[in-house]
Amino acid sequence: MSKKERITMAHGAGGAVMSKLIKTFILPYFGGFETEVGLEVLDDAAVVDGIVFKSDSHAVKPIFFPGGDIGRLAVAGTVNDIAVLGAEPLALACGFVLEEGLLFDDLRRVLEGIKGASDEAGVFVVTGDTKVVEKGSLGGLVVNMSGFGKRSRALDHNLAIVRKYRSESSSRWVLDRNLRKGDKIILSGTIGDHGLAVLSAQEGLSFGSNIVSDVRPLNHMIKKVLEVGGVVSMKDPTRGGLANALNEWSDKAKVGISVEENEIPIREDIRVACEMLGIDPLEVGNEGKIILGVIEETAEEVLEVLRATKEGKSAKIIGKATDEFNLVAIKTVVGGRRILTTPVGDPVPRIC
Amino acid sequence: MSKKERITMAHGAGGAVMSKLIKTFILPYFGGFETEVGLEVLDDAAVVDGIVFKSDSHAVKPIFFPGGDIGRLAVAGTVNDIAVLGAEPLALACGFVLEEGLLFDDLRRVLEGIKGASDEAGVFVVTGDTKVVEKGSLGGLVVNMSGFGKRSRALDHNLAIVRKYRSESSSRWVLDRNLRKGDKIILSGTIGDHGLAVLSAQEGLSFGSNIVSDVRPLNHMIKKVLEVGGVVSMKDPTRGGLANALNEWSDKAKVGISVEENEIPIREDIRVACEMLGIDPLEVGNEGKIILGVIEETAEEVLEVLRATKEGKSAKIIGKATDEFNLVAIKTVVGGRRILTTPVGDPVPRIC
C-alpha cells in the first residue's frame, strides 16, 4: 500500500472494498485476546463474558427520508444486530456528533425518531455523549448507537431444538458460521425498500408510487421465531444488500447457497424503480428485514410464525444451503442460473 | 426556543450551555424506565442489569497532538469513564467515521494509538463499524468508543470500607452523588496538560517547553485505590476541567466543596502558558487525571497508594466537601476566597 493512498467512499459502502479495509488493515491492530464471539468472526455483534455488544455509527444523508430518520435508523440497526445473534437487547448508548448550525427543530425530530423506535423495541437509551463539530459535510449530524444484550430463554430453547436434530452443533449463539447444507434460507419480507427510499430522498426522485423505508426494530419478531426453534443463523442484509449477506454466510459457513429468484419478495414499484435506475435490488440495503438459516425440520413452522407477525408478513423460503462451497447461485425466473457475487460497493450511497 | 435556533460550538464544550442542551432538550426524549444508574443521574456511565455501559464520540482536532492521538484518547476516555464508577472495564467497541481523503498512513497511526492504549489498559476492541463520509471539516475522522464493565471484588471491598464508617451509605457504585460533608477531595495529578497540548497543536503554538497530553487509561491505578477502600466518588475532569467537575459534584451531592489553590498540582510551564493566554487552568480539560472523594478515615492511605503509582505520583489532597450546598470555593494563595463557577464553555476548543 502506497504512502499516499487515501480513504474513498467505496471504503464505507459495505462491499468487497470495505471488507478488505477491515480485514487487512484495521483488524490486525485489534484482537489478540479471548472472546466467545470476537472480531475475527466479524459477525453482527461480539460476545464477551456473556454480554452481546454492538456499536454502529450512522451517517445517512439526508437525515430524514420517507419512512424514517437517522435516529430511528440508529436504534433499529443496533437492536437488530444484537437480536440476530439470538440475544435480548437490553440498553442503548447514544453518541451524537452535531454540526454547528444544525436546527434545534431537526435535532428534535431525530430525538423523536430515537424515542419512537425505542418504544417499539422496548429498549432505551441509558447513556450518551454529545460533541459539536464545525459546519461541514455531515448533513447535520452523525449518530453512534451502541448497545448490549444478554442470553434469553428463547435462545436456549431455540438451540435445544437445533441440537435435537443436529448433534455436531455446539454454538451457544446464532452465528453466520452455523449454516449447514440443507438448511432453509428464509427472507422475512420484501427487499430494497430502505435503500430506494433513501435514494429517492438523496436525488429528489419520485418513482410515482409510495416507496418508504422499512426501517424498524425486529427484536419482538425474532423472539417469536426463537420460541419456535431451529434457527441456526440470522443476519440483517443492510449495506451491500442480500447479495452481500448471502456471500458472507457462504464464506463463513463454508457452504454454498442456492436461491430461487422468483421466491424473493420485491415490491413491484421497487422492481420497476431499480430497473429504471439500472440497480440490482439484491445489492440494495435493507433495515427492516432479516434472513434466517433454519433447520429443515422446523423451517415451515418458523415461516408460519413469521408470517403471522406484522414485520414478517411477506416472509418466504427463498432457497437453501448447499455443498457447493463459496458459490451463491440464483435460479432465474427463466430457468437459468447466475452467480451472485459480493458487490464491490453499495449502488445507493450511504444508506445508514 | 425559536424555530430557527441552531446548534453552536458552545453546545459541545462541556460547560453550562452544553449542560442545558442535554438536560432540557435531549433527556426528555430518553428514559422512562428503570435503571440502577441511568440518564437522570448524568454520571460518567450508566448501569443496567449489573452492566456498566458508556459511549463517547471523539472529534478532537488535530487528530494528532503532543503526547497522543484521537485513538489513544478514545480508549482512555471510555476505559476511565467506566472505571470511575468503580467497575472493571471488560471490552470496547469502536465506530469509525472516516473522511474521504484520509491518508491510510494517518488511519494506521490512529489504530496504533488504539492498540497501544488497549494494551496498557488490558481492555480491547471486540467489535466495530466503519462509515465513510464526504470530505468536510472533521479533520480526518471521528472515533466513537463504547465499552462495558462489571462489578469487581475491589469495588465490593471499597464499599465495605465506606459502610464501616458511614451507615447511611447504600449505593452499590462509586457515584458523584455519594459525596458527603467532610470527605477529602484528592486530585490524582497535575491539571491542564491535555488541554494545553491540544491547544498548542491547534494553534501551532510553542510554549518553549515540553507540554504533552497526559491522556492514558487509569483503570489499573483506580483498582489499587479501591483495594484500599473508602472511595465514595470519582470523576475524570475532562471538558470544562476541574471547575466543571467540582461543580457537578456539588450539584449532584448537594454539598459544598472547598479547595486550597496552592494544593492544586499544576506544572509551572502550564501555569505560565495559561497566564500568557488568559486561560484559567481550572477550566482546561484533562484526560489522564481523576478527582476522588474519599472518607476522612482512609484518605491519607488512599493518597499514599496513589502516589506510589506511575499515573498518580503527583496526587494531592486539594480540599474537602462542606455543608455550604452549591458553593465551590477556592482559597487563594494570598488568603482570599473566590467562587469557582461552572464554565460556560471550554476555553480550549474540543479537546476530545
XYZ file of C-alpha atoms in Angstrom:
704
model
C 0.000 0.000 0.000
C 1.426 3.341 -1.068
C 2.266 6.024 1.478
C -0.146 8.343 -0.266
C -3.148 6.023 -0.501
C -6.352 7.581 0.801
C -9.799 6.554 2.004
C -12.514 6.700 -0.674
C -16.300 6.497 -0.440
C -16.143 2.838 -1.543
C -14.353 2.002 1.729
C -17.633 2.580 3.558
C -20.076 1.019 1.139
C -20.388 -2.439 2.642
C -18.912 -4.379 -0.267
C -15.623 -6.005 -1.174
C -13.502 -2.822 -0.864
C -14.752 -2.207 2.662
C -14.313 -5.833 3.635
C -10.657 -5.672 2.528
C -10.052 -2.448 4.507
C -11.420 -4.024 7.668
C -9.837 -7.459 7.336
C -6.383 -6.484 6.147
C -5.887 -3.017 7.599
C -7.955 -2.498 10.745
C -8.272 -5.945 12.354
C -4.554 -6.609 12.753
C -4.470 -3.794 15.340
C -7.264 -5.255 17.429
C -7.846 -8.682 18.949
C -5.196 -10.873 20.468
C -7.362 -11.946 23.397
C -10.079 -14.467 24.144
C -13.717 -13.755 23.306
C -16.622 -16.077 22.783
C -17.577 -14.321 19.541
C -14.983 -11.742 18.599
C -13.710 -9.586 15.809
C -12.147 -12.429 13.882
C -15.658 -13.833 13.357
C -16.903 -10.459 12.007
C -20.460 -11.334 12.921
C -23.130 -8.712 13.540
C -22.052 -8.248 17.162
C -19.438 -9.569 19.582
C -19.862 -11.645 22.733
C -17.616 -11.076 25.746
C -18.220 -12.601 29.138
C -21.795 -13.483 28.178
C -22.591 -9.949 27.026
C -23.531 -9.316 23.387
C -22.087 -5.971 22.382
C -22.517 -3.822 19.290
C -21.675 -0.340 18.054
C -22.768 1.310 14.834
C -22.284 4.833 13.521
C -24.913 6.314 11.249
C -24.136 8.989 8.698
C -27.071 8.641 6.310
C -27.789 11.652 4.101
C -30.322 13.146 4.136
C -31.032 12.615 7.832
C -34.769 12.438 7.044
C -36.141 10.140 4.331
C -39.521 8.610 3.502
C -40.450 6.270 6.340
C -37.705 7.215 8.770
C -34.816 9.300 10.002
C -31.262 8.818 11.238
C -32.435 8.391 14.857
C -34.934 5.647 14.123
C -32.334 4.008 11.894
C -29.706 4.059 14.645
C -31.988 2.382 17.187
C -33.228 -0.252 14.744
C -29.741 -1.001 13.441
C -28.214 -1.723 16.825
C -31.235 -3.523 18.280
C -31.363 -5.770 15.203
C -27.638 -6.538 15.200
C -27.883 -7.729 18.789
C -31.122 -9.619 18.194
C -29.801 -11.576 15.187
C -27.251 -13.275 17.443
C -30.236 -14.600 19.363
C -29.720 -12.235 22.313
C -32.206 -9.990 24.029
C -31.186 -6.318 23.596
C -31.221 -4.539 26.983
C -29.887 -0.994 26.656
C -28.542 1.573 24.221
C -25.942 4.351 24.427
C -26.194 7.260 22.037
C -23.268 9.359 20.827
C -24.181 12.483 18.879
C -21.752 14.381 16.680
C -23.711 17.538 15.869
C -22.748 20.005 13.189
C -22.621 23.652 14.123
C -25.699 25.221 12.560
C -27.981 22.182 12.939
C -31.516 23.387 13.604
C -32.846 22.503 17.046
C -36.034 21.555 15.267
C -34.174 18.948 13.221
C -32.444 17.603 16.336
C -35.882 17.349 17.924
C -37.174 15.262 15.017
C -34.175 12.924 15.317
C -34.772 12.581 19.070
C -38.403 11.761 18.344
C -37.226 9.102 15.897
C -34.999 7.579 18.595
C -37.797 7.684 21.150
C -40.359 6.141 18.793
C -38.121 3.243 17.780
C -37.035 2.712 21.413
C -40.662 2.483 22.492
C -41.390 -0.041 19.741
C -38.368 -2.149 20.673
C -38.751 -1.724 24.419
C -35.017 -0.922 24.516
C -33.941 2.515 25.704
C -31.025 4.919 25.643
C -29.410 4.887 29.085
C -26.290 6.951 28.496
C -24.800 9.159 25.859
C -22.471 11.852 24.776
C -22.666 14.964 22.609
C -19.931 16.599 20.553
C -20.229 19.589 18.248
C -18.066 19.978 15.139
C -17.649 22.873 12.704
C -20.132 23.099 9.867
C -19.038 20.735 7.118
C -20.472 17.917 5.096
C -22.129 15.627 7.627
C -25.562 16.835 6.587
C -26.447 17.824 10.156
C -25.291 15.088 12.484
C -23.804 11.648 12.908
C -25.385 9.263 15.399
C -23.479 6.427 17.002
C -25.646 3.887 18.747
C -24.110 1.122 20.779
C -25.956 -1.455 22.779
C -25.706 -4.650 24.722
C -27.828 -7.695 25.285
C -27.863 -11.000 27.081
C -28.909 -14.619 26.527
C -32.626 -15.224 26.693
C -34.757 -18.288 27.389
C -35.953 -18.108 23.806
C -32.362 -18.527 22.611
C -31.751 -21.513 24.868
C -34.957 -23.136 23.638
C -34.033 -22.414 20.023
C -30.630 -24.059 20.365
C -32.096 -27.066 22.167
C -34.288 -27.658 19.126
C -31.271 -27.319 16.816
C -29.325 -29.870 18.873
C -32.224 -32.300 18.805
C -31.697 -32.655 15.076
C -28.036 -31.779 14.690
C -25.645 -33.456 17.053
C -22.476 -31.679 15.872
C -23.825 -28.214 16.707
C -22.259 -26.755 19.810
C -22.521 -22.997 19.219
C -24.122 -21.107 22.077
C -25.275 -18.298 19.781
C -26.975 -17.852 16.428
C -23.991 -17.220 14.147
C -23.280 -16.848 10.443
C -20.893 -19.780 10.515
C -23.537 -22.195 11.838
C -25.289 -22.621 8.482
C -25.126 -26.195 7.122
C -26.026 -27.905 3.858
C -29.770 -28.497 3.699
C -30.762 -25.569 5.940
C -33.572 -23.467 4.511
C -32.990 -19.784 3.808
C -35.932 -17.591 4.833
C -36.242 -13.906 3.971
C -38.524 -12.037 6.383
C -40.029 -9.665 3.784
C -39.561 -7.516 0.719
C -36.123 -6.170 -0.150
C -34.908 -2.823 -1.470
C -37.428 -0.596 0.353
C -34.952 1.213 2.606
C -32.250 1.827 0.008
C -34.714 3.108 -2.580
C -36.412 5.387 -0.045
C -33.049 6.920 0.880
C -32.086 7.215 -2.783
C -35.334 8.981 -3.606
C -34.626 11.475 -0.815
C -30.993 11.893 -1.908
C -31.776 12.534 -5.521
C -35.160 14.180 -5.169
C -36.601 11.382 -7.278
C -40.231 10.451 -7.294
C -40.967 6.987 -8.553
C -44.673 7.650 -8.995
C -45.506 5.483 -6.009
C -45.170 5.300 -2.296
C -41.693 3.916 -1.663
C -40.895 4.176 2.054
C -38.123 2.777 4.202
C -38.827 -0.434 6.113
C -36.547 0.630 8.995
C -37.790 -0.909 12.258
C -36.616 -2.854 15.281
C -37.159 -6.580 14.768
C -36.391 -7.932 18.237
C -40.000 -8.893 19.010
C -40.363 -10.774 15.711
C -37.044 -12.520 16.262
C -38.056 -13.601 19.760
C -41.186 -15.308 18.363
C -39.077 -17.179 15.853
C -36.638 -18.384 18.514
C -39.584 -19.632 20.546
C -40.335 -21.989 17.673
C -36.696 -23.067 17.456
C -34.296 -24.462 14.914
C -32.783 -21.155 13.764
C -29.033 -21.556 13.203
C -28.125 -18.219 11.545
C -29.711 -14.775 11.254
C -28.492 -11.648 9.530
C -29.861 -8.277 8.535
C -28.989 -7.542 4.911
C -28.018 -3.862 5.287
C -25.139 -2.307 3.323
C -24.459 -4.438 0.242
C -27.941 -5.950 0.437
C -28.980 -9.581 0.127
C -26.098 -10.267 -2.267
C -23.536 -9.268 0.350
C -25.288 -11.035 3.235
C -25.608 -14.362 1.415
C -21.967 -14.240 0.319
C -20.855 -13.546 3.886
C -22.797 -16.595 5.049
C -21.361 -18.761 2.320
C -17.870 -17.587 3.120
C -18.055 -18.021 6.882
C -20.045 -21.253 6.994
C -18.155 -22.766 4.048
C -21.361 -23.778 2.314
C -22.974 -22.861 -0.970
C -26.316 -21.115 -1.156
C -28.921 -21.627 -3.838
C -31.744 -19.102 -4.140
C -34.850 -19.049 -6.350
C -35.205 -15.622 -7.950
C -38.995 -15.805 -8.201
C -39.303 -16.557 -4.484
C -37.535 -13.337 -3.421
C -40.220 -10.870 -2.314
C -39.791 -7.472 -4.009
C -42.497 -4.858 -4.301
C -43.428 -4.160 -7.905
C -42.662 -0.419 -7.610
C -39.225 -1.207 -6.158
C -38.530 -3.614 -9.009
C -39.553 -1.029 -11.608
C -37.549 1.748 -9.928
C -34.452 -0.481 -9.790
C -34.838 -1.320 -13.481
C -35.181 2.360 -14.365
C -32.021 3.163 -12.400
C -30.037 0.141 -13.538
C -29.645 -1.071 -9.957
C -29.748 -4.695 -8.830
C -32.276 -4.822 -5.951
C -30.296 -7.712 -4.463
C -27.454 -5.260 -3.810
C -29.624 -2.576 -2.176
C -29.503 -2.238 1.628
C -32.422 -3.013 3.929
C -33.047 -2.014 7.530
C -36.208 -3.862 8.495
C -35.625 -7.330 7.136
C -33.601 -10.357 8.140
C -32.527 -13.569 6.512
C -32.692 -16.737 8.572
C -30.976 -20.091 8.169
C -33.309 -22.681 9.673
C -33.014 -26.450 10.002
C -35.246 -28.244 7.510
C -37.334 -29.825 10.271
C -38.741 -26.555 11.632
C -38.464 -24.246 8.616
C -42.149 -24.400 7.683
C -43.247 -23.686 11.235
C -40.787 -20.782 11.530
C -42.170 -19.377 8.272
C -45.727 -19.641 9.540
C -44.912 -17.797 12.770
C -43.005 -15.127 10.856
C -45.929 -14.578 8.504
C -48.251 -14.088 11.457
C -46.222 -11.050 12.564
C -46.644 -7.522 11.239
C -42.926 -7.271 10.471
C -42.684 -10.645 8.733
C -45.971 -10.984 6.909
C -44.278 -11.217 3.466
C -41.689 -13.782 4.584
C -40.747 -16.548 2.167
C -38.399 -19.501 1.953
C -36.093 -18.304 -0.819
C -33.586 -21.132 -1.026
C -31.293 -23.465 0.844
C -27.694 -24.084 1.801
C -25.785 -26.499 -0.461
C -22.422 -28.213 -0.503
C -21.071 -26.038 -3.331
C -18.738 -24.031 -1.092
C -18.319 -20.373 -1.956
C -20.997 -20.461 -4.619
C -24.051 -18.274 -4.124
C -26.223 -19.134 -7.098
C -29.561 -17.752 -8.102
C -32.021 -19.679 -10.265
C -33.543 -17.074 -12.535
C -37.205 -16.827 -13.437
C -36.493 -18.011 -16.976
C -34.716 -21.132 -15.754
C -31.090 -20.006 -15.938
C -28.567 -19.849 -13.128
C -26.365 -16.920 -12.292
C -23.671 -16.459 -9.721
C -24.413 -13.774 -7.119
C -21.099 -12.180 -6.172
C -20.231 -9.804 -3.329
C -20.977 -6.293 -4.584
C -17.945 -4.008 -4.794
C -19.814 -1.138 -3.122
C -23.395 -0.166 -2.486
C -25.282 1.177 -5.523
C -27.007 3.631 -3.196
C -24.537 5.924 -1.382
C -24.577 5.519 2.415
C -27.948 4.122 3.332
C -27.110 4.012 7.049
C -36.903 28.175 21.916
C -37.249 29.732 18.489
C -37.974 27.600 15.444
C -34.784 28.865 13.877
C -32.422 28.305 16.803
C -29.308 26.399 15.827
C -26.521 24.362 17.431
C -23.344 26.341 18.140
C -19.848 25.224 19.127
C -20.603 26.098 22.768
C -23.201 23.305 22.844
C -20.348 20.800 22.774
C -17.869 22.483 25.071
C -18.727 20.746 28.330
C -19.944 23.794 30.238
C -23.241 25.352 31.211
C -24.570 25.718 27.631
C -23.991 22.065 26.925
C -25.466 21.006 30.235
C -28.665 22.913 29.423
C -28.906 21.333 25.952
C -28.644 17.863 27.427
C -30.867 18.340 30.457
C -33.682 20.366 28.918
C -33.662 19.269 25.292
C -32.239 15.763 24.879
C -33.073 13.925 28.114
C -36.853 14.345 27.925
C -36.822 12.026 24.878
C -34.958 9.254 26.640
C -35.515 7.436 29.907
C -38.872 6.454 31.316
C -37.698 3.058 32.509
C -35.862 1.537 35.447
C -32.075 1.547 35.617
C -29.724 1.240 38.542
C -27.730 4.264 37.406
C -29.393 5.961 34.466
C -29.519 9.099 32.399
C -31.251 11.166 35.050
C -28.121 10.776 37.202
C -25.877 12.007 34.355
C -22.905 10.229 35.838
C -19.891 9.168 33.804
C -21.567 5.933 32.724
C -24.869 4.093 33.181
C -25.605 0.818 34.949
C -28.247 -1.546 33.602
C -28.756 -5.076 34.824
C -25.374 -5.025 36.559
C -23.543 -3.875 33.421
C -21.740 -0.520 33.409
C -22.109 0.981 29.965
C -20.534 4.021 28.317
C -20.274 5.614 24.892
C -18.178 8.580 23.866
C -17.537 10.179 20.490
C -14.220 11.867 19.864
C -13.795 14.686 17.392
C -10.577 16.292 18.611
C -8.734 18.458 16.101
C -5.985 17.925 15.182
C -6.210 14.137 15.422
C -2.542 14.031 16.471
C -1.178 16.207 19.293
C 1.843 16.129 21.596
C 1.570 13.020 23.746
C -1.338 11.364 21.989
C -3.838 10.959 19.200
C -7.581 10.550 18.775
C -7.343 6.745 19.041
C -5.442 6.719 22.330
C -7.840 9.391 23.609
C -10.908 7.327 22.699
C -9.671 4.233 24.533
C -8.583 6.165 27.632
C -11.804 8.192 27.755
C -14.131 5.213 27.750
C -11.992 2.992 29.975
C -11.734 5.818 32.528
C -15.453 6.637 32.491
C -16.262 3.012 33.292
C -13.501 2.731 35.881
C -14.567 5.845 37.835
C -17.868 4.151 38.695
C -15.746 1.509 40.386
C -16.319 -1.085 37.680
C -13.786 -3.195 35.826
C -13.820 -2.324 32.098
C -14.073 -5.506 30.012
C -14.469 -4.680 26.324
C -14.625 -1.858 23.805
C -16.486 -1.291 20.538
C -15.053 1.147 18.030
C -17.104 3.123 15.490
C -15.086 4.991 12.877
C -16.482 7.811 10.770
C -13.719 8.328 8.205
C -13.499 11.300 5.895
C -12.969 10.642 2.235
C -9.347 11.539 1.547
C -7.970 10.454 4.927
C -4.465 9.078 4.435
C -4.149 5.381 5.188
C -0.953 6.302 6.977
C -2.894 8.559 9.346
C -5.518 5.857 9.940
C -2.667 3.498 10.741
C -1.294 5.895 13.358
C -4.744 6.165 14.971
C -5.055 2.369 15.006
C -1.638 2.179 16.649
C -2.863 4.669 19.266
C -5.886 2.478 19.974
C -3.756 -0.636 20.179
C -1.192 0.971 22.480
C -3.776 2.284 24.941
C -5.689 -1.027 24.822
C -2.548 -2.918 25.675
C -1.860 -0.574 28.604
C -5.413 -0.902 29.906
C -5.755 -4.594 29.157
C -9.127 -3.783 27.582
C -9.606 -4.481 23.889
C -11.798 -3.606 20.931
C -14.061 -6.584 20.237
C -16.415 -5.169 17.636
C -16.735 -2.128 15.459
C -18.113 -0.372 12.466
C -16.744 1.866 9.734
C -18.518 4.586 7.795
C -17.054 6.951 5.209
C -18.367 10.495 4.719
C -17.572 13.119 2.088
C -14.559 15.321 2.701
C -15.580 18.114 5.082
C -14.429 19.558 8.339
C -13.923 16.577 10.633
C -10.168 16.859 10.299
C -9.831 13.252 9.153
C -12.064 11.109 11.290
C -14.381 10.833 14.273
C -13.965 7.894 16.638
C -16.765 6.617 18.821
C -15.665 4.267 21.554
C -18.205 2.489 23.682
C -17.468 -0.030 26.348
C -18.857 -2.054 29.183
C -17.681 -3.268 32.531
C -18.796 -5.230 35.563
C -18.536 -5.125 39.340
C -15.183 -6.182 40.695
C -14.025 -7.550 44.038
C -12.085 -4.330 44.539
C -15.342 -2.354 44.311
C -17.100 -4.591 46.836
C -14.172 -4.241 49.210
C -14.115 -0.456 48.728
C -17.797 -0.106 49.564
C -17.483 -2.378 52.589
C -14.896 0.042 53.973
C -17.201 3.003 53.261
C -20.077 1.289 55.091
C -17.864 0.543 58.056
C -17.661 4.272 58.724
C -20.848 5.559 57.138
C -24.025 3.705 57.993
C -26.352 5.684 55.728
C -24.430 4.778 52.556
C -26.224 2.212 50.466
C -25.000 2.961 46.946
C -23.661 -0.076 45.109
C -21.415 2.065 42.886
C -18.988 4.946 43.194
C -21.192 7.884 42.192
C -20.987 11.676 42.076
C -23.958 11.977 44.421
C -22.277 9.939 47.172
C -20.008 12.760 48.325
C -20.683 13.910 51.922
C -19.529 16.763 54.118
C -16.086 16.032 55.484
C -14.957 13.778 52.635
C -11.498 14.633 51.348
C -11.032 15.674 47.717
C -7.953 14.134 46.111
C -6.624 15.107 42.680
C -4.514 12.358 41.095
C -2.007 14.657 39.395
C -1.279 17.875 37.530
C -4.035 19.596 35.599
C -4.147 21.353 32.245
C -1.630 19.142 30.416
C -4.038 17.632 27.882
C -5.902 20.821 27.006
C -2.738 22.832 26.574
C -1.118 20.116 24.442
C -4.157 20.085 22.137
C -4.224 23.878 22.053
C -0.548 24.043 21.114
C -1.243 21.627 18.229
C -4.368 23.563 17.179
C -2.703 26.925 17.119
C 0.811 25.896 16.207
C 1.980 27.445 19.467
C 5.211 26.560 21.141
C 5.377 27.383 24.823
C 9.143 26.975 24.994
C 8.801 23.771 26.957
C 7.637 20.243 26.639
C 3.886 20.362 27.173
C 2.408 16.956 26.335
C -1.003 15.437 26.872
C -1.485 13.224 29.917
C -4.016 11.021 28.106
C -3.867 7.470 29.495
C -6.079 4.698 30.795
C -6.326 4.847 34.585
C -8.111 1.580 35.347
C -5.080 -0.064 36.974
C -4.460 2.947 39.244
C -8.155 3.071 40.173
C -8.182 -0.615 41.046
C -5.322 -0.103 43.510
C -7.216 2.729 45.172
C -10.375 0.624 45.520
C -8.295 -2.094 47.136
C -7.536 0.389 49.893
C -11.191 1.354 50.204
C -13.245 4.308 51.316
C -13.670 5.987 47.919
C -17.212 7.366 47.565
C -16.936 9.403 44.324
C -14.575 9.515 41.354
C -14.635 11.645 38.244
C -12.341 12.496 35.364
C -12.217 16.269 34.869
C -12.352 16.327 31.046
C -14.314 19.013 29.161
C -14.777 22.031 31.402
C -11.866 20.943 33.579
C -11.675 20.787 37.356
C -14.077 23.745 37.689
C -16.821 21.845 35.887
C -16.186 18.539 37.648
C -16.274 20.050 41.163
C -19.463 21.966 40.387
C -21.121 18.796 39.072
C -20.233 17.041 42.315
C -21.521 19.897 44.423
C -24.741 19.982 42.434
C -25.457 16.255 42.488
C -24.358 15.512 46.053
C -25.883 18.720 47.435
C -22.694 19.604 49.274
C -20.254 22.467 49.094
C -16.626 21.978 48.130
C -13.695 23.939 49.482
C -10.370 23.726 47.673
C -6.924 25.150 48.530
C -5.448 26.820 45.455
C -1.858 26.187 46.475
C -2.517 22.452 46.855
C -3.669 22.024 43.237
C -0.798 20.469 41.286
C -0.055 22.400 38.090
C 3.198 22.214 36.157
C 4.999 25.523 36.052
C 5.077 25.653 32.234
C 1.325 25.001 32.114
C 0.719 27.781 34.611
C 2.826 30.217 32.604
C 1.221 29.224 29.296
C -2.261 29.681 30.800
C -1.307 33.125 32.086
C 0.062 34.123 28.682
C -3.157 33.000 27.015
C -5.502 34.378 29.655
C -6.917 30.926 30.362
C -7.914 29.583 33.774
C -6.160 26.202 34.122
C -9.029 25.053 36.345
C -11.277 25.197 33.278
C -8.953 23.283 30.959
C -9.794 19.642 30.169
C -7.682 16.695 31.311
C -7.627 13.097 30.076
C -5.264 11.332 32.419
C -6.333 12.580 35.828
C -9.186 11.882 38.230
C -10.587 13.528 41.296
C -11.617 11.308 44.178
C -13.935 11.884 47.097
C -12.654 9.734 49.958
C -13.872 9.272 53.519
C -11.632 11.042 56.002
C -10.631 7.795 57.696
C -8.817 6.327 54.664
C -7.897 9.471 52.702
C -4.223 9.504 53.718
C -3.784 5.833 52.882
C -5.504 6.304 49.505
C -3.160 9.219 48.801
C -0.121 7.147 49.676
C -1.161 4.303 47.366
C -1.927 6.777 44.570
C 1.464 8.402 44.903
C 3.153 5.028 44.608
C 1.701 4.593 41.118
C 3.205 5.989 37.901
C -0.113 7.635 36.958
C -0.753 9.186 40.371
C 2.697 10.157 41.592
C 1.759 13.876 41.855
C -1.530 13.254 43.671
C -2.554 15.663 46.416
C -5.413 16.251 48.814
C -6.746 19.543 47.470
C -9.733 20.157 49.708
C -12.871 18.742 51.274
C -16.631 18.608 50.997
C -18.527 21.099 53.167
C -22.105 21.811 54.123
C -22.280 25.015 52.052
C -24.520 23.499 49.367
C -23.887 24.637 45.829
C -20.798 26.582 46.750
C -17.493 25.558 45.231
C -14.984 27.887 46.849
C -11.295 28.171 46.341
C -8.935 29.561 48.968
C -6.377 31.567 47.036
C -2.656 31.601 47.677
C -2.855 35.130 49.089
C -5.532 34.142 51.586
C -8.665 35.261 49.739
C -11.624 33.134 48.753
C -13.230 33.026 45.328
C -16.225 31.159 43.999
C -15.457 28.645 41.278
C -18.432 28.570 38.900
C -19.308 26.151 36.119
C -17.523 27.422 33.000
C -19.826 28.411 30.130
C -17.742 26.532 27.596
C -14.247 25.153 27.361
C -11.518 27.756 26.779
C -9.786 25.247 24.515
C -11.982 24.179 21.593
C -12.856 20.472 21.548
C -10.149 18.736 23.476
C -11.764 15.303 22.994
